[in-house]
Short mmCIF file of N, CA and C in Angstrom, two decimals:
data_model
loop_
_atom_site.label_atom_id
_atom_site.label_comp_id
_atom_site.label_asym_id
_atom_site.label_seq_id
_atom_site.Cartn_x
_atom_site.Cartn_y
_atom_site.Cartn_z
N UNK A 1 50.75 13.82 67.93
CA UNK A 1 51.52 14.00 69.14
C UNK A 1 52.99 14.05 68.73
N UNK A 2 53.71 15.02 69.24
CA UNK A 2 55.11 15.18 68.92
C UNK A 2 55.96 14.05 69.47
N UNK A 3 57.15 13.93 68.90
CA UNK A 3 58.07 12.87 69.30
C UNK A 3 58.37 12.90 70.79
N UNK A 4 58.67 14.07 71.33
CA UNK A 4 59.03 14.14 72.75
C UNK A 4 57.82 13.80 73.63
N UNK A 5 56.64 14.26 73.25
CA UNK A 5 55.47 13.91 74.05
C UNK A 5 55.15 12.43 73.93
N UNK A 6 55.32 11.87 72.74
CA UNK A 6 55.10 10.43 72.58
C UNK A 6 56.11 9.64 73.40
N UNK A 7 57.35 10.11 73.42
CA UNK A 7 58.36 9.45 74.24
C UNK A 7 58.02 9.54 75.71
N UNK A 8 57.54 10.70 76.14
CA UNK A 8 57.15 10.90 77.54
C UNK A 8 56.02 9.93 77.88
N UNK A 9 55.03 9.79 77.00
CA UNK A 9 53.94 8.85 77.24
C UNK A 9 54.47 7.43 77.36
N UNK A 10 55.39 7.07 76.46
CA UNK A 10 55.95 5.72 76.50
C UNK A 10 56.67 5.49 77.83
N UNK A 11 57.42 6.46 78.28
CA UNK A 11 58.16 6.32 79.54
C UNK A 11 57.20 6.24 80.71
N UNK A 12 56.22 7.12 80.75
CA UNK A 12 55.27 7.13 81.86
C UNK A 12 54.44 5.85 81.91
N UNK A 13 54.24 5.21 80.75
CA UNK A 13 53.42 3.99 80.69
C UNK A 13 54.23 2.71 80.87
N UNK A 14 55.55 2.81 80.90
CA UNK A 14 56.37 1.60 81.08
C UNK A 14 55.98 0.79 82.31
N UNK A 15 55.79 1.40 83.49
CA UNK A 15 55.40 0.60 84.67
C UNK A 15 54.02 -0.05 84.51
N UNK A 16 53.15 0.57 83.72
CA UNK A 16 51.82 0.00 83.47
C UNK A 16 51.97 -1.23 82.57
N UNK A 17 52.74 -1.10 81.50
CA UNK A 17 52.96 -2.23 80.59
C UNK A 17 53.67 -3.38 81.28
N UNK A 18 54.51 -3.07 82.26
CA UNK A 18 55.24 -4.11 82.99
C UNK A 18 54.40 -4.71 84.11
N UNK A 19 53.13 -4.31 84.20
CA UNK A 19 52.20 -4.78 85.24
C UNK A 19 52.70 -4.50 86.65
N UNK A 20 53.45 -3.41 86.79
CA UNK A 20 53.90 -2.99 88.12
C UNK A 20 52.80 -2.18 88.82
N UNK A 21 52.03 -1.44 88.02
CA UNK A 21 50.93 -0.62 88.52
C UNK A 21 49.81 -0.63 87.49
N UNK A 22 48.62 -0.24 87.89
CA UNK A 22 47.50 -0.20 86.96
C UNK A 22 47.38 1.17 86.29
N UNK A 23 47.95 2.20 86.91
CA UNK A 23 47.83 3.57 86.42
C UNK A 23 49.21 4.24 86.54
N UNK A 24 49.61 5.07 85.57
CA UNK A 24 50.94 5.68 85.66
C UNK A 24 51.14 6.54 86.91
N UNK A 25 50.07 7.08 87.46
CA UNK A 25 50.16 7.89 88.66
C UNK A 25 50.49 7.09 89.91
N UNK A 26 50.34 5.78 89.85
CA UNK A 26 50.63 4.93 91.00
C UNK A 26 52.12 4.61 91.15
N UNK A 27 52.89 4.85 90.09
CA UNK A 27 54.32 4.54 90.15
C UNK A 27 55.05 5.65 90.90
N UNK A 28 55.75 5.28 91.92
CA UNK A 28 56.39 6.23 92.83
C UNK A 28 57.36 7.20 92.13
N UNK A 29 58.11 6.71 91.16
CA UNK A 29 59.17 7.51 90.55
C UNK A 29 58.71 8.25 89.29
N UNK A 30 57.44 8.27 89.03
CA UNK A 30 56.90 8.90 87.84
C UNK A 30 56.66 10.40 88.07
N UNK A 31 56.76 11.17 87.01
CA UNK A 31 56.40 12.59 87.08
C UNK A 31 54.94 12.80 86.66
N UNK A 32 54.23 11.71 86.42
CA UNK A 32 52.85 11.79 85.96
C UNK A 32 51.97 12.59 86.91
N UNK A 33 52.05 12.35 88.20
CA UNK A 33 51.21 13.06 89.16
C UNK A 33 51.47 14.57 89.11
N UNK A 34 52.70 14.93 88.90
CA UNK A 34 53.03 16.36 88.80
C UNK A 34 52.40 16.97 87.55
N UNK A 35 52.61 16.30 86.40
CA UNK A 35 52.11 16.84 85.13
C UNK A 35 50.60 16.72 84.99
N UNK A 36 50.03 15.63 85.45
CA UNK A 36 48.60 15.39 85.23
C UNK A 36 47.70 16.00 86.30
N UNK A 37 48.23 16.16 87.53
CA UNK A 37 47.38 16.62 88.63
C UNK A 37 47.95 17.80 89.41
N UNK A 38 49.15 18.24 89.04
CA UNK A 38 49.73 19.39 89.71
C UNK A 38 50.33 19.10 91.07
N UNK A 39 50.57 17.83 91.39
CA UNK A 39 51.19 17.49 92.66
C UNK A 39 52.62 18.03 92.66
N UNK A 40 52.97 18.79 93.67
CA UNK A 40 54.29 19.41 93.74
C UNK A 40 55.40 18.37 93.76
N UNK A 41 56.40 18.59 92.92
CA UNK A 41 57.58 17.74 92.88
C UNK A 41 58.77 18.65 92.57
N UNK A 42 59.63 18.85 93.55
CA UNK A 42 60.78 19.76 93.39
C UNK A 42 61.78 19.27 92.35
N UNK A 43 61.71 18.00 92.01
CA UNK A 43 62.65 17.44 91.05
C UNK A 43 62.24 17.67 89.59
N UNK A 44 61.01 18.12 89.38
CA UNK A 44 60.50 18.27 88.01
C UNK A 44 60.58 19.73 87.57
N UNK A 45 61.18 19.93 86.42
CA UNK A 45 61.23 21.25 85.79
C UNK A 45 60.32 21.19 84.57
N UNK A 46 59.35 22.08 84.46
CA UNK A 46 58.42 22.03 83.32
C UNK A 46 59.15 22.20 81.98
N UNK A 47 58.87 21.30 81.08
CA UNK A 47 59.44 21.34 79.73
C UNK A 47 58.59 22.29 78.88
N UNK A 48 59.21 23.01 77.93
CA UNK A 48 58.43 23.91 77.07
C UNK A 48 57.27 23.23 76.34
N UNK A 49 57.44 21.97 75.95
CA UNK A 49 56.34 21.26 75.28
C UNK A 49 55.17 21.05 76.24
N UNK A 50 55.48 20.78 77.50
CA UNK A 50 54.41 20.63 78.49
C UNK A 50 53.71 21.98 78.68
N UNK A 51 54.48 23.03 78.80
CA UNK A 51 53.90 24.36 79.01
C UNK A 51 53.04 24.78 77.82
N UNK A 52 53.36 24.28 76.63
CA UNK A 52 52.59 24.61 75.43
C UNK A 52 51.26 23.86 75.34
N UNK A 53 51.03 22.92 76.25
CA UNK A 53 49.78 22.15 76.21
C UNK A 53 48.57 22.99 76.61
N UNK A 54 48.77 24.12 77.27
CA UNK A 54 47.62 24.95 77.67
C UNK A 54 48.07 26.28 78.24
N UNK A 55 47.10 27.17 78.42
CA UNK A 55 47.41 28.52 78.91
C UNK A 55 47.59 28.58 80.42
N UNK A 56 47.00 27.63 81.13
CA UNK A 56 47.11 27.64 82.59
C UNK A 56 47.32 26.21 83.08
N UNK A 57 47.59 26.10 84.38
CA UNK A 57 47.89 24.77 84.95
C UNK A 57 46.77 23.77 84.70
N UNK A 58 45.53 24.19 84.93
CA UNK A 58 44.40 23.28 84.78
C UNK A 58 44.28 22.75 83.36
N UNK A 59 44.42 23.62 82.36
CA UNK A 59 44.28 23.17 80.97
C UNK A 59 45.47 22.30 80.56
N UNK A 60 46.68 22.61 81.04
CA UNK A 60 47.84 21.77 80.74
C UNK A 60 47.66 20.38 81.36
N UNK A 61 47.20 20.34 82.60
CA UNK A 61 47.02 19.06 83.27
C UNK A 61 45.96 18.21 82.57
N UNK A 62 44.88 18.84 82.15
CA UNK A 62 43.82 18.12 81.43
C UNK A 62 44.35 17.59 80.11
N UNK A 63 45.13 18.41 79.40
CA UNK A 63 45.69 17.98 78.11
C UNK A 63 46.67 16.83 78.32
N UNK A 64 47.45 16.91 79.38
CA UNK A 64 48.42 15.84 79.66
C UNK A 64 47.69 14.53 79.98
N UNK A 65 46.65 14.60 80.80
CA UNK A 65 45.88 13.39 81.11
C UNK A 65 45.26 12.81 79.84
N UNK A 66 44.83 13.68 78.92
CA UNK A 66 44.22 13.20 77.68
C UNK A 66 45.20 12.41 76.82
N UNK A 67 46.48 12.73 76.93
CA UNK A 67 47.49 11.98 76.18
C UNK A 67 47.53 10.51 76.58
N UNK A 68 47.06 10.22 77.79
CA UNK A 68 47.17 8.87 78.33
C UNK A 68 45.85 8.09 78.27
N UNK A 69 44.84 8.67 77.70
CA UNK A 69 43.55 7.97 77.64
C UNK A 69 43.64 6.69 76.83
N UNK A 70 44.41 6.72 75.78
CA UNK A 70 44.63 5.49 75.02
C UNK A 70 46.12 5.24 75.01
N UNK A 71 46.49 4.03 75.36
CA UNK A 71 47.90 3.70 75.41
C UNK A 71 48.47 3.61 74.00
N UNK A 72 49.76 3.82 73.89
CA UNK A 72 50.43 3.71 72.60
C UNK A 72 50.39 2.26 72.12
N UNK A 73 50.17 2.08 70.83
CA UNK A 73 50.17 0.72 70.30
C UNK A 73 51.62 0.22 70.16
N UNK A 74 51.77 -1.06 69.95
CA UNK A 74 53.10 -1.67 69.88
C UNK A 74 53.93 -1.11 68.73
N UNK A 75 53.29 -0.79 67.60
CA UNK A 75 54.03 -0.25 66.47
C UNK A 75 54.64 1.10 66.82
N UNK A 76 53.88 1.94 67.51
CA UNK A 76 54.40 3.25 67.93
C UNK A 76 55.54 3.06 68.93
N UNK A 77 55.39 2.13 69.86
CA UNK A 77 56.47 1.87 70.81
C UNK A 77 57.73 1.37 70.11
N UNK A 78 57.56 0.50 69.13
CA UNK A 78 58.71 -0.01 68.38
C UNK A 78 59.42 1.13 67.65
N UNK A 79 58.64 2.04 67.06
CA UNK A 79 59.22 3.18 66.35
C UNK A 79 60.02 4.07 67.31
N UNK A 80 59.46 4.31 68.49
CA UNK A 80 60.14 5.15 69.49
C UNK A 80 61.43 4.47 69.94
N UNK A 81 61.35 3.20 70.26
CA UNK A 81 62.53 2.47 70.73
C UNK A 81 63.63 2.43 69.67
N UNK A 82 63.25 2.20 68.42
CA UNK A 82 64.23 2.14 67.33
C UNK A 82 64.89 3.50 67.13
N UNK A 83 64.10 4.57 67.14
CA UNK A 83 64.66 5.91 66.96
C UNK A 83 65.63 6.24 68.08
N UNK A 84 65.28 5.88 69.30
CA UNK A 84 66.16 6.14 70.44
C UNK A 84 67.44 5.32 70.31
N UNK A 85 67.31 4.04 69.98
CA UNK A 85 68.47 3.16 69.87
C UNK A 85 69.43 3.63 68.77
N UNK A 86 68.88 4.14 67.69
CA UNK A 86 69.71 4.58 66.56
C UNK A 86 70.12 6.04 66.68
N UNK A 87 69.58 6.75 67.65
CA UNK A 87 69.90 8.17 67.78
C UNK A 87 69.37 8.98 66.62
N UNK A 88 68.24 8.56 66.08
CA UNK A 88 67.64 9.20 64.92
C UNK A 88 66.36 9.93 65.33
N UNK A 89 66.01 11.01 64.62
CA UNK A 89 64.76 11.69 64.93
C UNK A 89 63.56 10.84 64.53
N UNK A 90 62.45 11.08 65.18
CA UNK A 90 61.21 10.36 64.88
C UNK A 90 60.15 11.37 64.49
N UNK A 91 59.60 11.20 63.33
CA UNK A 91 58.58 12.12 62.82
C UNK A 91 58.43 11.91 61.33
N UNK A 92 57.73 12.84 60.68
CA UNK A 92 57.58 12.71 59.23
C UNK A 92 58.89 13.09 58.55
N UNK A 93 58.98 12.83 57.25
CA UNK A 93 60.24 13.05 56.52
C UNK A 93 60.70 14.50 56.59
N UNK A 94 59.78 15.43 56.48
CA UNK A 94 60.13 16.86 56.54
C UNK A 94 60.76 17.20 57.89
N UNK A 95 60.17 16.70 58.97
CA UNK A 95 60.71 16.95 60.30
C UNK A 95 62.09 16.32 60.45
N UNK A 96 62.23 15.07 60.00
CA UNK A 96 63.51 14.38 60.11
C UNK A 96 64.61 15.13 59.37
N UNK A 97 64.30 15.57 58.15
CA UNK A 97 65.30 16.30 57.36
C UNK A 97 65.68 17.61 58.05
N UNK A 98 64.71 18.32 58.62
CA UNK A 98 64.99 19.58 59.31
C UNK A 98 65.88 19.35 60.53
N UNK A 99 65.58 18.31 61.31
CA UNK A 99 66.38 18.01 62.50
C UNK A 99 67.80 17.63 62.08
N UNK A 100 67.93 16.79 61.08
CA UNK A 100 69.25 16.36 60.64
C UNK A 100 70.05 17.53 60.08
N UNK A 101 69.40 18.40 59.34
CA UNK A 101 70.10 19.57 58.79
C UNK A 101 70.54 20.51 59.91
N UNK A 102 69.69 20.68 60.91
CA UNK A 102 70.01 21.60 62.01
C UNK A 102 71.11 21.04 62.92
N UNK A 103 71.15 19.73 63.07
CA UNK A 103 72.11 19.12 64.00
C UNK A 103 73.34 18.57 63.32
N UNK A 104 73.28 18.42 62.00
CA UNK A 104 74.41 17.82 61.29
C UNK A 104 74.49 16.32 61.45
N UNK A 105 73.42 15.70 61.91
CA UNK A 105 73.37 14.26 62.10
C UNK A 105 72.91 13.60 60.81
N UNK A 106 73.61 12.52 60.42
CA UNK A 106 73.18 11.78 59.24
C UNK A 106 71.91 11.01 59.55
N UNK A 107 71.00 11.02 58.63
CA UNK A 107 69.73 10.35 58.85
C UNK A 107 69.81 8.86 58.62
N UNK A 108 70.59 8.45 57.65
CA UNK A 108 70.68 7.03 57.32
C UNK A 108 71.87 6.42 58.02
N UNK A 109 71.68 5.22 58.50
CA UNK A 109 72.76 4.48 59.14
C UNK A 109 73.75 4.03 58.07
N UNK A 110 75.04 4.15 58.36
CA UNK A 110 76.05 3.64 57.44
C UNK A 110 76.03 2.12 57.48
N UNK A 111 76.37 1.50 56.37
CA UNK A 111 76.42 0.03 56.32
C UNK A 111 77.56 -0.45 57.18
N UNK A 112 77.33 -1.53 57.87
CA UNK A 112 78.37 -2.12 58.71
C UNK A 112 79.30 -2.96 57.88
N UNK A 113 80.53 -3.13 58.38
CA UNK A 113 81.48 -4.01 57.74
C UNK A 113 82.39 -3.30 56.77
N UNK A 114 83.19 -4.09 56.11
CA UNK A 114 84.17 -3.56 55.16
C UNK A 114 83.45 -3.10 53.89
N UNK A 115 83.88 -1.99 53.31
CA UNK A 115 83.25 -1.53 52.06
C UNK A 115 83.42 -2.58 50.97
N UNK A 116 82.38 -2.73 50.16
CA UNK A 116 82.44 -3.71 49.08
C UNK A 116 83.25 -3.17 47.93
N UNK A 117 83.94 -4.03 47.26
CA UNK A 117 84.72 -3.68 46.08
C UNK A 117 84.84 -4.92 45.22
N UNK A 118 85.47 -4.76 44.07
CA UNK A 118 85.63 -5.92 43.19
C UNK A 118 87.10 -6.07 42.86
N UNK A 119 87.54 -7.31 42.79
CA UNK A 119 88.88 -7.65 42.33
C UNK A 119 89.97 -6.86 43.01
N UNK A 120 90.77 -6.17 42.20
CA UNK A 120 91.93 -5.44 42.69
C UNK A 120 91.52 -4.34 43.68
N UNK A 121 90.34 -3.74 43.47
CA UNK A 121 89.88 -2.68 44.38
C UNK A 121 89.76 -3.20 45.80
N UNK A 122 89.32 -4.43 45.95
CA UNK A 122 89.12 -5.00 47.27
C UNK A 122 90.40 -5.64 47.80
N UNK A 123 91.48 -5.57 47.05
CA UNK A 123 92.74 -6.16 47.52
C UNK A 123 92.83 -7.65 47.25
N UNK A 124 91.98 -8.16 46.35
CA UNK A 124 91.98 -9.58 46.02
C UNK A 124 92.44 -9.73 44.58
N UNK A 125 93.51 -10.49 44.40
CA UNK A 125 93.99 -10.74 43.04
C UNK A 125 93.14 -11.85 42.42
N UNK A 126 93.10 -11.88 41.10
CA UNK A 126 92.26 -12.85 40.39
C UNK A 126 92.58 -14.28 40.79
N UNK A 127 93.87 -14.59 40.91
CA UNK A 127 94.25 -15.98 41.25
C UNK A 127 93.83 -16.35 42.67
N UNK A 128 93.64 -15.37 43.54
CA UNK A 128 93.18 -15.65 44.89
C UNK A 128 91.69 -15.91 44.93
N UNK A 129 90.96 -15.34 44.00
CA UNK A 129 89.51 -15.48 43.99
C UNK A 129 89.05 -16.74 43.27
N UNK A 130 89.89 -17.34 42.46
CA UNK A 130 89.49 -18.52 41.69
C UNK A 130 89.86 -19.78 42.47
N UNK A 131 88.86 -20.47 42.94
CA UNK A 131 89.08 -21.68 43.73
C UNK A 131 88.86 -22.94 42.90
N UNK A 132 88.70 -22.78 41.58
CA UNK A 132 88.57 -23.93 40.70
C UNK A 132 87.22 -24.60 40.72
N UNK A 133 86.21 -23.94 41.17
CA UNK A 133 84.88 -24.56 41.18
C UNK A 133 84.17 -24.33 39.88
#
């Protein structure tokens, strides 16, 4: 399942995981009913990934419902949340490299804090570093 579809599943299942509803279609603000059953919703614009799920409405709806037959495990949810929080792509290494190359986004997070150096490079003179221990 692609990153965007996995993210969509995670979002649609949030009310279920929060014990607000038993089924994603029961949540009032969800687009699940539109995607899974074709219920008209003027606020929803079909995404190309959704349209690619099948040749017609019935096959797309069936494919979308199939995505929800088994809920995402916690490890998958953690991966999705981390990727979103870091603004990083989620997928295999080849996909990540392609996305980063296409967008110019660095894949690895820069280290936080002041750059490490030694002695004079870091602005510390030898007599300042020696505390007599």
